[in-house]
Amino acid sequence: MKIVFMMALNAYTGVTVYTYEVIKGLSKRGYDISVGFLNNVKSQLSNSQYVKDVSKYAKILDGNVHENIYDVAFLHNTVHEKLGKVLAKKTVFISHNGMCDTGNWNNADPRLKHNIHVGVSDRIQFLLQADTVIRNGIDLNKYTSSIASKKEPTRCLYHARHSPQPYLIAACKELNIKLDYWKKPQKNVKDRLDKADFVLAYGRSAYEAMAMSKPVLVFGRNLHKDKDVLIYRGYAKDCQGGFADGWINEENFETLLYRNCSGWQNKIIIENKDEMINLIKDYDPSMGQVNRKLAEKFLSIEQTLDSFEEILKKI
C-alpha cells in the first residue's frame, strides 16, 4: 500500500515527532511511504535535519503533484485537505490539539469528507466528532532510563519548545533546583531527560518523560486570554500564566489523557512563584517507576501502529 503524509512543519514538535514515529513504524511494517512538506511560511520548513531523518523511512516529494497515485493520504493541517484529495484515493485527517472548549476551531473542514477522522485525545473526538482516538505513541525501547530520580530533586527539565516563565525560574532557584530547558527544539531529547529528577511538560513531551521513568508535572505556557493563539499554535510565547494538571500518578492519568495531558483538564492556574513552589513541593520520586508502567500500558508506539493498521484495512 502506498501512503503519503503531508506536513506543514519540519521542526521537532509534538506533531512532527508523532508523525515521524508513525512513518518509521509503518515503513518497517512494509508500507510504501512518501512525505510532502508544504507551507507558505518558509521559516516553518527550514529544518533540513528533520527531512533527513524522515528520508530514512520515506521518499520526499519533489513538489510535482500527480493525481491518485497514492492509496491513502495522512493529513494534519487544513491547508492540505484539498491537495490530499488530489494525491490519494482515500484520506485520513488527524487532529492534535487538546486545548479547546468548543468544536469551532481550525481543524478538518466538514465540507471535505475524509474517510477517517482521527483524534489524538478523547476530548477531540467528542468536540469534533472524530471517528476514533489514536494516542501519541512512544518508542519504549528508545525512551528508557537507568538513572533513578533523587529523593530530594536537584535538577528538572522544562520539556517544551519555548523558554520557561520567569516565576518558574525564580521558584526553582529558591528550591535550589537546577532548571534545564531548550533554547530551540532538538532532535535528541533523551540525554537531558535522563539527567532530570523530574520534568515539567504537557502533551507528547510529558509522555516521553513518563517513558523515561521520570515524575512528571503537567504544566506549560498554555494559559492565554486569546484562546485562538493556543488553538493555532499549541503554545503562546507572550503568555506568562500556565494551566497545570498537577503531578501524573496512577489515579489521575486516564482522566488527564482525556485532554492529552494538556493542562486543560484540571486547569490549575499558575501565575506566580509561590504557586509554582507549592506544586513542585508535592514531588514524589517513586512516581517515576509508576509513570514508566503507565507508559507501557497506554502509550506504546506499537499500539499506535496497530490502530493505524486497523484503519488502513478498513478503508
PDB file of C-alpha atoms in Angstrom:
ATOM      1  CA  MET A   1       0.000   0.000   0.000  1.00  0.00           C
ATOM      2  CA  LYS A   2       1.267   3.455  -0.969  1.00  0.00           C
ATOM      3  CA  ILE A   3       0.791   6.175   1.661  1.00  0.00           C
ATOM      4  CA  VAL A   4       1.632   9.884   1.570  1.00  0.00           C
ATOM      5  CA  PHE A   5       1.981  12.085   4.660  1.00  0.00           C
ATOM      6  CA  MET A   6       1.564  15.838   4.154  1.00  0.00           C
ATOM      7  CA  MET A   7       3.345  18.098   6.663  1.00  0.00           C
ATOM      8  CA  ALA A   8       3.210  21.868   7.220  1.00  0.00           C
ATOM      9  CA  LEU A   9       6.166  21.916   9.625  1.00  0.00           C
ATOM     10  CA  ASN A  10       9.510  20.146   9.870  1.00  0.00           C
ATOM     11  CA  ALA A  11      10.824  21.326  13.232  1.00  0.00           C
ATOM     12  CA  TYR A  12      10.893  18.901  16.162  1.00  0.00           C
ATOM     13  CA  THR A  13       7.493  19.372  17.816  1.00  0.00           C
ATOM     14  CA  GLY A  14       4.857  17.052  19.239  1.00  0.00           C
ATOM     15  CA  VAL A  15       3.044  16.732  15.912  1.00  0.00           C
ATOM     16  CA  THR A  16       6.142  16.125  13.819  1.00  0.00           C
ATOM     17  CA  VAL A  17       7.700  13.608  16.220  1.00  0.00           C
ATOM     18  CA  TYR A  18       4.355  11.785  16.407  1.00  0.00           C
ATOM     19  CA  THR A  19       4.314  11.669  12.598  1.00  0.00           C
ATOM     20  CA  TYR A  20       7.960  10.603  12.371  1.00  0.00           C
ATOM     21  CA  GLU A  21       7.334   7.650  14.694  1.00  0.00           C
ATOM     22  CA  VAL A  22       4.277   6.571  12.683  1.00  0.00           C
ATOM     23  CA  ILE A  23       6.171   6.886   9.395  1.00  0.00           C
ATOM     24  CA  LYS A  24       9.095   4.899  10.761  1.00  0.00           C
ATOM     25  CA  GLY A  25       6.852   2.208  12.207  1.00  0.00           C
ATOM     26  CA  LEU A  26       4.634   1.758   9.152  1.00  0.00           C
ATOM     27  CA  SER A  27       7.693   1.675   6.891  1.00  0.00           C
ATOM     28  CA  LYS A  28       9.166  -1.128   8.968  1.00  0.00           C
ATOM     29  CA  ARG A  29       5.853  -2.975   8.648  1.00  0.00           C
ATOM     30  CA  GLY A  30       6.186  -2.940   4.873  1.00  0.00           C
ATOM     31  CA  TYR A  31       4.225   0.116   3.716  1.00  0.00           C
ATOM     32  CA  ASP A  32       5.488   2.302   0.866  1.00  0.00           C
ATOM     33  CA  ILE A  33       5.690   5.791   2.446  1.00  0.00           C
ATOM     34  CA  SER A  34       6.165   9.239   0.901  1.00  0.00           C
ATOM     35  CA  VAL A  35       6.226  12.614   2.660  1.00  0.00           C
ATOM     36  CA  GLY A  36       5.473  16.069   1.325  1.00  0.00           C
ATOM     37  CA  PHE A  37       6.284  19.374   3.042  1.00  0.00           C
ATOM     38  CA  LEU A  38       4.152  22.357   2.075  1.00  0.00           C
ATOM     39  CA  ASN A  39       3.715  25.691   3.850  1.00  0.00           C
ATOM     40  CA  ASN A  40       3.644  29.287   2.593  1.00  0.00           C
ATOM     41  CA  VAL A  41       5.634  30.304   5.701  1.00  0.00           C
ATOM     42  CA  LYS A  42       9.104  29.188   4.612  1.00  0.00           C
ATOM     43  CA  SER A  43      10.624  29.557   8.101  1.00  0.00           C
ATOM     44  CA  GLN A  44       8.469  26.645   9.262  1.00  0.00           C
ATOM     45  CA  LEU A  45      10.104  24.396   6.672  1.00  0.00           C
ATOM     46  CA  SER A  46      13.723  25.269   7.367  1.00  0.00           C
ATOM     47  CA  ASN A  47      14.838  22.231   9.372  1.00  0.00           C
ATOM     48  CA  SER A  48      16.841  20.038   6.995  1.00  0.00           C
ATOM     49  CA  GLN A  49      17.713  17.578   9.786  1.00  0.00           C
ATOM     50  CA  TYR A  50      14.096  16.502  10.239  1.00  0.00           C
ATOM     51  CA  VAL A  51      13.754  15.942   6.494  1.00  0.00           C
ATOM     52  CA  LYS A  52      16.962  13.911   6.532  1.00  0.00           C
ATOM     53  CA  ASP A  53      15.697  11.765   9.407  1.00  0.00           C
ATOM     54  CA  VAL A  54      12.329  11.124   7.753  1.00  0.00           C
ATOM     55  CA  SER A  55      14.003  10.270   4.437  1.00  0.00           C
ATOM     56  CA  LYS A  56      15.450   7.116   6.044  1.00  0.00           C
ATOM     57  CA  TYR A  57      11.937   5.676   6.023  1.00  0.00           C
ATOM     58  CA  ALA A  58      10.097   7.595   3.300  1.00  0.00           C
ATOM     59  CA  LYS A  59      10.511   9.194  -0.115  1.00  0.00           C
ATOM     60  CA  ILE A  60      10.453  13.007  -0.046  1.00  0.00           C
ATOM     61  CA  LEU A  61       8.093  14.542  -2.619  1.00  0.00           C
ATOM     62  CA  ASP A  62       9.702  16.799  -5.197  1.00  0.00           C
ATOM     63  CA  GLY A  63       6.794  19.246  -5.409  1.00  0.00           C
ATOM     64  CA  ASN A  64       5.161  17.808  -8.514  1.00  0.00           C
ATOM     65  CA  VAL A  65       1.530  16.832  -7.971  1.00  0.00           C
ATOM     66  CA  HIS A  66       0.272  13.605  -9.534  1.00  0.00           C
ATOM     67  CA  GLU A  67      -3.363  12.629  -9.155  1.00  0.00           C
ATOM     68  CA  ASN A  68      -4.419   9.478  -7.339  1.00  0.00           C
ATOM     69  CA  ILE A  69      -1.033   7.808  -7.239  1.00  0.00           C
ATOM     70  CA  TYR A  70      -1.355   7.027  -3.504  1.00  0.00           C
ATOM     71  CA  ASP A  71      -3.821   4.755  -1.799  1.00  0.00           C
ATOM     72  CA  VAL A  72      -4.085   6.909   1.334  1.00  0.00           C
ATOM     73  CA  ALA A  73      -3.074  10.439   2.341  1.00  0.00           C
ATOM     74  CA  PHE A  74      -2.475  11.232   6.020  1.00  0.00           C
ATOM     75  CA  LEU A  75      -3.183  14.911   6.747  1.00  0.00           C
ATOM     76  CA  HIS A  76      -2.549  17.026   9.849  1.00  0.00           C
ATOM     77  CA  ASN A  77      -3.312  20.537   8.635  1.00  0.00           C
ATOM     78  CA  THR A  78      -6.333  22.078   6.923  1.00  0.00           C
ATOM     79  CA  VAL A  79      -4.125  23.698   4.264  1.00  0.00           C
ATOM     80  CA  HIS A  80      -3.501  20.222   2.830  1.00  0.00           C
ATOM     81  CA  GLU A  81      -7.064  18.914   2.714  1.00  0.00           C
ATOM     82  CA  LYS A  82      -7.813  19.671  -0.937  1.00  0.00           C
ATOM     83  CA  LEU A  83      -4.362  18.540  -2.041  1.00  0.00           C
ATOM     84  CA  GLY A  84      -4.791  15.279  -0.162  1.00  0.00           C
ATOM     85  CA  LYS A  85      -7.945  14.596  -2.147  1.00  0.00           C
ATOM     86  CA  VAL A  86      -5.948  15.048  -5.355  1.00  0.00           C
ATOM     87  CA  LEU A  87      -2.973  12.935  -4.322  1.00  0.00           C
ATOM     88  CA  ALA A  88      -4.768   9.920  -2.906  1.00  0.00           C
ATOM     89  CA  LYS A  89      -7.867   7.801  -3.306  1.00  0.00           C
ATOM     90  CA  LYS A  90      -8.594   7.898   0.439  1.00  0.00           C
ATOM     91  CA  THR A  91      -7.755  10.455   3.160  1.00  0.00           C
ATOM     92  CA  VAL A  92      -7.185  10.272   6.919  1.00  0.00           C
ATOM     93  CA  PHE A  93      -7.238  13.544   8.852  1.00  0.00           C
ATOM     94  CA  ILE A  94      -5.501  13.643  12.277  1.00  0.00           C
ATOM     95  CA  SER A  95      -6.479  16.332  14.816  1.00  0.00           C
ATOM     96  CA  HIS A  96      -3.905  17.006  17.532  1.00  0.00           C
ATOM     97  CA  ASN A  97      -4.870  19.936  19.752  1.00  0.00           C
ATOM     98  CA  GLY A  98      -6.385  19.197  23.187  1.00  0.00           C
ATOM     99  CA  MET A  99      -6.553  22.812  24.379  1.00  0.00           C
ATOM    100  CA  CYS A 100     -10.054  23.658  23.264  1.00  0.00           C
ATOM    101  CA  ASP A 101     -13.515  24.019  24.781  1.00  0.00           C
ATOM    102  CA  THR A 102     -15.616  24.167  21.622  1.00  0.00           C
ATOM    103  CA  GLY A 103     -15.679  22.441  18.272  1.00  0.00           C
ATOM    104  CA  ASN A 104     -15.342  25.779  16.463  1.00  0.00           C
ATOM    105  CA  TRP A 105     -11.616  25.882  15.712  1.00  0.00           C
ATOM    106  CA  ASN A 106      -9.117  25.370  12.944  1.00  0.00           C
ATOM    107  CA  ASN A 107      -9.482  21.720  12.044  1.00  0.00           C
ATOM    108  CA  ALA A 108     -10.879  19.370   9.435  1.00  0.00           C
ATOM    109  CA  ASP A 109     -13.233  21.112   7.044  1.00  0.00           C
ATOM    110  CA  PRO A 110     -16.603  19.315   7.371  1.00  0.00           C
ATOM    111  CA  ARG A 111     -17.294  20.034   3.707  1.00  0.00           C
ATOM    112  CA  LEU A 112     -14.328  17.894   2.718  1.00  0.00           C
ATOM    113  CA  LYS A 113     -15.362  14.445   3.842  1.00  0.00           C
ATOM    114  CA  HIS A 114     -12.434  12.285   4.915  1.00  0.00           C
ATOM    115  CA  ASN A 115     -12.608   8.524   5.056  1.00  0.00           C
ATOM    116  CA  ILE A 116     -11.393   8.534   8.640  1.00  0.00           C
ATOM    117  CA  HIS A 117     -11.008  11.402  11.135  1.00  0.00           C
ATOM    118  CA  VAL A 118      -8.592  10.580  13.977  1.00  0.00           C
ATOM    119  CA  GLY A 119      -8.259  12.488  17.230  1.00  0.00           C
ATOM    120  CA  VAL A 120      -5.234  12.105  19.500  1.00  0.00           C
ATOM    121  CA  SER A 121      -7.461  12.525  22.573  1.00  0.00           C
ATOM    122  CA  ASP A 122     -10.996  11.715  23.655  1.00  0.00           C
ATOM    123  CA  ARG A 123     -11.716  15.442  24.005  1.00  0.00           C
ATOM    124  CA  ILE A 124     -11.008  15.963  20.311  1.00  0.00           C
ATOM    125  CA  GLN A 125     -13.170  13.006  19.392  1.00  0.00           C
ATOM    126  CA  PHE A 126     -16.054  14.438  21.419  1.00  0.00           C
ATOM    127  CA  LEU A 127     -15.809  18.023  20.159  1.00  0.00           C
ATOM    128  CA  LEU A 128     -15.044  17.305  16.516  1.00  0.00           C
ATOM    129  CA  GLN A 129     -16.948  14.052  16.164  1.00  0.00           C
ATOM    130  CA  ALA A 130     -13.808  12.205  15.120  1.00  0.00           C
ATOM    131  CA  ASP A 131     -14.231   8.563  14.191  1.00  0.00           C
ATOM    132  CA  THR A 132     -11.615   7.194  16.544  1.00  0.00           C
ATOM    133  CA  VAL A 133      -8.827   8.044  19.001  1.00  0.00           C
ATOM    134  CA  ILE A 134      -5.197   7.095  18.385  1.00  0.00           C
ATOM    135  CA  ARG A 135      -2.903   8.419  21.095  1.00  0.00           C
ATOM    136  CA  ASN A 136       0.668   9.642  20.944  1.00  0.00           C
ATOM    137  CA  GLY A 137       2.779   6.521  20.713  1.00  0.00           C
ATOM    138  CA  ILE A 138       6.219   6.428  22.340  1.00  0.00           C
ATOM    139  CA  ASP A 139       9.096   4.155  21.318  1.00  0.00           C
ATOM    140  CA  LEU A 140       9.519   2.433  24.685  1.00  0.00           C
ATOM    141  CA  ASN A 141      12.736   0.734  23.594  1.00  0.00           C
ATOM    142  CA  LYS A 142      14.324   4.095  22.796  1.00  0.00           C
ATOM    143  CA  TYR A 143      12.964   6.075  25.754  1.00  0.00           C
ATOM    144  CA  THR A 144      14.400   4.228  28.728  1.00  0.00           C
ATOM    145  CA  SER A 145      16.480   5.373  31.677  1.00  0.00           C
ATOM    146  CA  SER A 146      18.650   3.689  34.274  1.00  0.00           C
ATOM    147  CA  ILE A 147      19.064   6.865  36.348  1.00  0.00           C
ATOM    148  CA  ALA A 148      16.665   6.969  39.293  1.00  0.00           C
ATOM    149  CA  SER A 149      15.213  10.277  40.479  1.00  0.00           C
ATOM    150  CA  LYS A 150      16.749  11.549  43.720  1.00  0.00           C
ATOM    151  CA  LYS A 151      14.804  11.654  46.971  1.00  0.00           C
ATOM    152  CA  GLU A 152      15.315  15.423  47.014  1.00  0.00           C
ATOM    153  CA  PRO A 153      15.320  16.854  43.486  1.00  0.00           C
ATOM    154  CA  THR A 154      18.307  18.896  42.338  1.00  0.00           C
ATOM    155  CA  ARG A 155      17.576  19.120  38.606  1.00  0.00           C
ATOM    156  CA  CYS A 156      14.457  19.429  36.460  1.00  0.00           C
ATOM    157  CA  LEU A 157      13.784  19.796  32.755  1.00  0.00           C
ATOM    158  CA  TYR A 158      11.219  22.172  31.309  1.00  0.00           C
ATOM    159  CA  HIS A 159      10.493  19.958  28.292  1.00  0.00           C
ATOM    160  CA  ALA A 160       8.813  22.371  25.869  1.00  0.00           C
ATOM    161  CA  ARG A 161       9.587  24.303  22.683  1.00  0.00           C
ATOM    162  CA  HIS A 162       9.645  27.670  24.433  1.00  0.00           C
ATOM    163  CA  SER A 163      11.503  29.208  27.373  1.00  0.00           C
ATOM    164  CA  PRO A 164      10.174  28.933  30.957  1.00  0.00           C
ATOM    165  CA  GLN A 165       8.280  31.739  32.646  1.00  0.00           C
ATOM    166  CA  PRO A 166      10.316  33.988  34.968  1.00  0.00           C
ATOM    167  CA  TYR A 167       8.360  32.823  38.011  1.00  0.00           C
ATOM    168  CA  LEU A 168       9.268  29.187  37.251  1.00  0.00           C
ATOM    169  CA  ILE A 169      12.932  30.180  37.082  1.00  0.00           C
ATOM    170  CA  ALA A 170      12.573  32.004  40.431  1.00  0.00           C
ATOM    171  CA  ALA A 171      10.776  29.044  42.039  1.00  0.00           C
ATOM    172  CA  CYS A 172      13.495  26.582  41.060  1.00  0.00           C
ATOM    173  CA  LYS A 173      16.181  28.977  42.255  1.00  0.00           C
ATOM    174  CA  GLU A 174      14.530  29.284  45.667  1.00  0.00           C
ATOM    175  CA  LEU A 175      14.243  25.497  45.918  1.00  0.00           C
ATOM    176  CA  ASN A 176      17.901  25.010  44.846  1.00  0.00           C
ATOM    177  CA  ILE A 177      16.817  23.060  41.772  1.00  0.00           C
ATOM    178  CA  LYS A 178      18.752  23.483  38.528  1.00  0.00           C
ATOM    179  CA  LEU A 179      16.259  24.303  35.774  1.00  0.00           C
ATOM    180  CA  ASP A 180      17.166  22.969  32.339  1.00  0.00           C
ATOM    181  CA  TYR A 181      15.289  23.888  29.150  1.00  0.00           C
ATOM    182  CA  TRP A 182      15.650  24.007  25.385  1.00  0.00           C
ATOM    183  CA  LYS A 183      16.898  27.108  23.612  1.00  0.00           C
ATOM    184  CA  LYS A 184      15.375  25.645  20.439  1.00  0.00           C
ATOM    185  CA  PRO A 185      13.635  22.337  19.575  1.00  0.00           C
ATOM    186  CA  GLN A 186      16.095  19.438  19.477  1.00  0.00           C
ATOM    187  CA  LYS A 187      16.197  16.052  17.809  1.00  0.00           C
ATOM    188  CA  ASN A 188      17.810  14.230  20.720  1.00  0.00           C
ATOM    189  CA  VAL A 189      15.894  14.931  23.928  1.00  0.00           C
ATOM    190  CA  LYS A 190      16.786  11.724  25.738  1.00  0.00           C
ATOM    191  CA  ASP A 191      20.076  12.873  27.314  1.00  0.00           C
ATOM    192  CA  ARG A 192      18.551  15.830  29.148  1.00  0.00           C
ATOM    193  CA  LEU A 193      15.511  13.821  30.156  1.00  0.00           C
ATOM    194  CA  ASP A 194      17.853  11.218  31.614  1.00  0.00           C
ATOM    195  CA  LYS A 195      19.644  13.768  33.817  1.00  0.00           C
ATOM    196  CA  ALA A 196      16.469  15.312  35.245  1.00  0.00           C
ATOM    197  CA  ASP A 197      14.957  14.277  38.575  1.00  0.00           C
ATOM    198  CA  PHE A 198      11.574  15.440  37.314  1.00  0.00           C
ATOM    199  CA  VAL A 199      10.080  17.004  34.202  1.00  0.00           C
ATOM    200  CA  LEU A 200       7.616  19.826  33.579  1.00  0.00           C
ATOM    201  CA  ALA A 201       5.784  19.244  30.305  1.00  0.00           C
ATOM    202  CA  TYR A 202       2.481  18.728  28.557  1.00  0.00           C
ATOM    203  CA  GLY A 203       1.266  16.649  25.628  1.00  0.00           C
ATOM    204  CA  ARG A 204       3.720  14.311  23.953  1.00  0.00           C
ATOM    205  CA  SER A 205       6.627  15.788  25.931  1.00  0.00           C
ATOM    206  CA  ALA A 206       5.025  14.510  29.133  1.00  0.00           C
ATOM    207  CA  TYR A 207       4.717  11.026  27.649  1.00  0.00           C
ATOM    208  CA  GLU A 208       8.381  10.924  26.652  1.00  0.00           C
ATOM    209  CA  ALA A 209       9.331  11.789  30.228  1.00  0.00           C
ATOM    210  CA  MET A 210       6.988   9.121  31.594  1.00  0.00           C
ATOM    211  CA  ALA A 211       8.624   6.502  29.391  1.00  0.00           C
ATOM    212  CA  MET A 212      11.977   7.644  30.807  1.00  0.00           C
ATOM    213  CA  SER A 213      10.702   6.826  34.335  1.00  0.00           C
ATOM    214  CA  LYS A 214      10.551  10.458  35.429  1.00  0.00           C
ATOM    215  CA  PRO A 215       7.992  12.091  37.740  1.00  0.00           C
ATOM    216  CA  VAL A 216       6.027  14.497  35.530  1.00  0.00           C
ATOM    217  CA  LEU A 217       4.342  17.771  36.467  1.00  0.00           C
ATOM    218  CA  VAL A 218       1.892  18.700  33.693  1.00  0.00           C
ATOM    219  CA  PHE A 219       2.397  22.410  33.122  1.00  0.00           C
ATOM    220  CA  GLY A 220       3.248  24.787  30.293  1.00  0.00           C
ATOM    221  CA  ARG A 221       2.864  28.149  28.630  1.00  0.00           C
ATOM    222  CA  ASN A 222      -0.743  27.266  27.883  1.00  0.00           C
ATOM    223  CA  LEU A 223      -2.979  29.864  29.552  1.00  0.00           C
ATOM    224  CA  HIS A 224      -3.858  32.771  27.321  1.00  0.00           C
ATOM    225  CA  LYS A 225      -6.629  35.360  27.151  1.00  0.00           C
ATOM    226  CA  ASP A 226      -6.846  34.791  23.416  1.00  0.00           C
ATOM    227  CA  LYS A 227      -7.636  31.078  23.101  1.00  0.00           C
ATOM    228  CA  ASP A 228      -7.209  31.233  19.323  1.00  0.00           C
ATOM    229  CA  VAL A 229      -3.458  31.631  19.906  1.00  0.00           C
ATOM    230  CA  LEU A 230      -3.312  28.254  21.618  1.00  0.00           C
ATOM    231  CA  ILE A 231      -5.711  26.599  19.225  1.00  0.00           C
ATOM    232  CA  TYR A 232      -3.454  27.514  16.307  1.00  0.00           C
ATOM    233  CA  ARG A 233      -0.002  27.150  17.875  1.00  0.00           C
ATOM    234  CA  GLY A 234      -0.414  24.867  20.892  1.00  0.00           C
ATOM    235  CA  TYR A 235       1.543  27.371  22.974  1.00  0.00           C
ATOM    236  CA  ALA A 236       1.918  31.142  23.368  1.00  0.00           C
ATOM    237  CA  LYS A 237       5.257  32.937  23.617  1.00  0.00           C
ATOM    238  CA  ASP A 238       3.733  36.046  25.168  1.00  0.00           C
ATOM    239  CA  CYS A 239       1.792  34.121  27.780  1.00  0.00           C
ATOM    240  CA  GLN A 240       3.111  34.260  31.356  1.00  0.00           C
ATOM    241  CA  GLY A 241       0.423  32.209  33.071  1.00  0.00           C
ATOM    242  CA  GLY A 242       0.062  28.473  32.775  1.00  0.00           C
ATOM    243  CA  PHE A 243      -2.531  25.778  33.285  1.00  0.00           C
ATOM    244  CA  ALA A 244      -1.382  22.731  35.237  1.00  0.00           C
ATOM    245  CA  ASP A 245      -2.912  19.302  35.715  1.00  0.00           C
ATOM    246  CA  GLY A 246      -0.576  18.577  38.627  1.00  0.00           C
ATOM    247  CA  TRP A 247       1.659  15.543  39.036  1.00  0.00           C
ATOM    248  CA  ILE A 248       0.812  12.470  36.985  1.00  0.00           C
ATOM    249  CA  ASN A 249       0.037   9.349  39.013  1.00  0.00           C
ATOM    250  CA  GLU A 250      -1.837   6.068  38.617  1.00  0.00           C
ATOM    251  CA  GLU A 251      -5.079   7.560  39.981  1.00  0.00           C
ATOM    252  CA  ASN A 252      -5.347  10.538  37.622  1.00  0.00           C
ATOM    253  CA  PHE A 253      -3.595   9.520  34.417  1.00  0.00           C
ATOM    254  CA  GLU A 254      -6.556   8.151  32.497  1.00  0.00           C
ATOM    255  CA  THR A 255      -8.513  11.300  33.366  1.00  0.00           C
ATOM    256  CA  LEU A 256      -5.655  13.515  32.167  1.00  0.00           C
ATOM    257  CA  LEU A 257      -5.424  11.530  28.931  1.00  0.00           C
ATOM    258  CA  TYR A 258      -8.901  12.802  28.058  1.00  0.00           C
ATOM    259  CA  ARG A 259      -7.290  16.126  27.059  1.00  0.00           C
ATOM    260  CA  ASN A 260      -3.915  14.695  26.035  1.00  0.00           C
ATOM    261  CA  CYS A 261      -2.282  15.785  29.334  1.00  0.00           C
ATOM    262  CA  SER A 262      -2.507  19.393  28.141  1.00  0.00           C
ATOM    263  CA  GLY A 263      -3.065  21.123  31.494  1.00  0.00           C
ATOM    264  CA  TRP A 264      -6.633  21.844  30.411  1.00  0.00           C
ATOM    265  CA  GLN A 265      -8.233  19.003  32.353  1.00  0.00           C
ATOM    266  CA  ASN A 266      -7.722  20.305  35.908  1.00  0.00           C
ATOM    267  CA  LYS A 267      -6.886  23.875  34.792  1.00  0.00           C
ATOM    268  CA  ILE A 268      -4.899  24.749  37.907  1.00  0.00           C
ATOM    269  CA  ILE A 269      -3.873  28.359  37.248  1.00  0.00           C
ATOM    270  CA  ILE A 270      -0.202  29.053  37.995  1.00  0.00           C
ATOM    271  CA  GLU A 271       0.802  32.702  37.667  1.00  0.00           C
ATOM    272  CA  ASN A 272       3.487  33.362  40.274  1.00  0.00           C
ATOM    273  CA  LYS A 273       6.490  31.913  42.090  1.00  0.00           C
ATOM    274  CA  ASP A 274       4.672  30.832  45.252  1.00  0.00           C
ATOM    275  CA  GLU A 275       2.007  28.917  43.335  1.00  0.00           C
ATOM    276  CA  MET A 276       4.743  27.172  41.376  1.00  0.00           C
ATOM    277  CA  ILE A 277       6.679  26.259  44.535  1.00  0.00           C
ATOM    278  CA  ASN A 278       3.555  24.765  46.111  1.00  0.00           C
ATOM    279  CA  LEU A 279       3.121  22.486  43.104  1.00  0.00           C
ATOM    280  CA  ILE A 280       6.762  21.406  42.947  1.00  0.00           C
ATOM    281  CA  LYS A 281       6.805  20.550  46.666  1.00  0.00           C
ATOM    282  CA  ASP A 282       4.466  17.604  46.001  1.00  0.00           C
ATOM    283  CA  TYR A 283       7.322  15.887  44.130  1.00  0.00           C
ATOM    284  CA  ASP A 284       7.488  12.121  44.753  1.00  0.00           C
ATOM    285  CA  PRO A 285      10.459  10.247  43.212  1.00  0.00           C
ATOM    286  CA  SER A 286       8.592   6.926  43.297  1.00  0.00           C
ATOM    287  CA  MET A 287       6.230   8.231  40.623  1.00  0.00           C
ATOM    288  CA  GLY A 288       8.972   7.726  38.041  1.00  0.00           C
ATOM    289  CA  GLN A 289       8.558   3.948  38.003  1.00  0.00           C
ATOM    290  CA  VAL A 290       4.781   4.311  38.158  1.00  0.00           C
ATOM    291  CA  ASN A 291       4.904   6.521  35.071  1.00  0.00           C
ATOM    292  CA  ARG A 292       7.001   4.004  33.176  1.00  0.00           C
ATOM    293  CA  LYS A 293       4.364   1.322  33.816  1.00  0.00           C
ATOM    294  CA  LEU A 294       1.606   3.703  32.707  1.00  0.00           C
ATOM    295  CA  ALA A 295       3.529   4.434  29.503  1.00  0.00           C
ATOM    296  CA  GLU A 296       3.891   0.704  28.850  1.00  0.00           C
ATOM    297  CA  LYS A 297       0.147   0.201  29.347  1.00  0.00           C
ATOM    298  CA  PHE A 298      -1.223   3.196  27.419  1.00  0.00           C
ATOM    299  CA  LEU A 299       1.449   4.825  25.249  1.00  0.00           C
ATOM    300  CA  SER A 300       3.381   2.201  23.282  1.00  0.00           C
ATOM    301  CA  ILE A 301       4.112   3.105  19.658  1.00  0.00           C
ATOM    302  CA  GLU A 302       3.198  -0.482  18.777  1.00  0.00           C
ATOM    303  CA  GLN A 303      -0.357   0.155  19.995  1.00  0.00           C
ATOM    304  CA  THR A 304      -0.468   3.292  17.853  1.00  0.00           C
ATOM    305  CA  LEU A 305       0.758   1.447  14.777  1.00  0.00           C
ATOM    306  CA  ASP A 306      -1.708  -1.409  15.336  1.00  0.00           C
ATOM    307  CA  SER A 307      -4.532   1.151  15.437  1.00  0.00           C
ATOM    308  CA  PHE A 308      -3.401   2.807  12.209  1.00  0.00           C
ATOM    309  CA  GLU A 309      -3.131  -0.569  10.509  1.00  0.00           C
ATOM    310  CA  GLU A 310      -6.723  -1.314  11.519  1.00  0.00           C
ATOM    311  CA  ILE A 311      -7.767   1.951   9.832  1.00  0.00           C
ATOM    312  CA  LEU A 312      -5.846   1.094   6.679  1.00  0.00           C
ATOM    313  CA  LYS A 313      -7.579  -2.279   6.465  1.00  0.00           C
ATOM    314  CA  LYS A 314     -10.997  -0.633   6.847  1.00  0.00           C
ATOM    315  CA  ILE A 315     -10.537   1.848   4.035  1.00  0.00           C
TER     316      ILE A 315
END
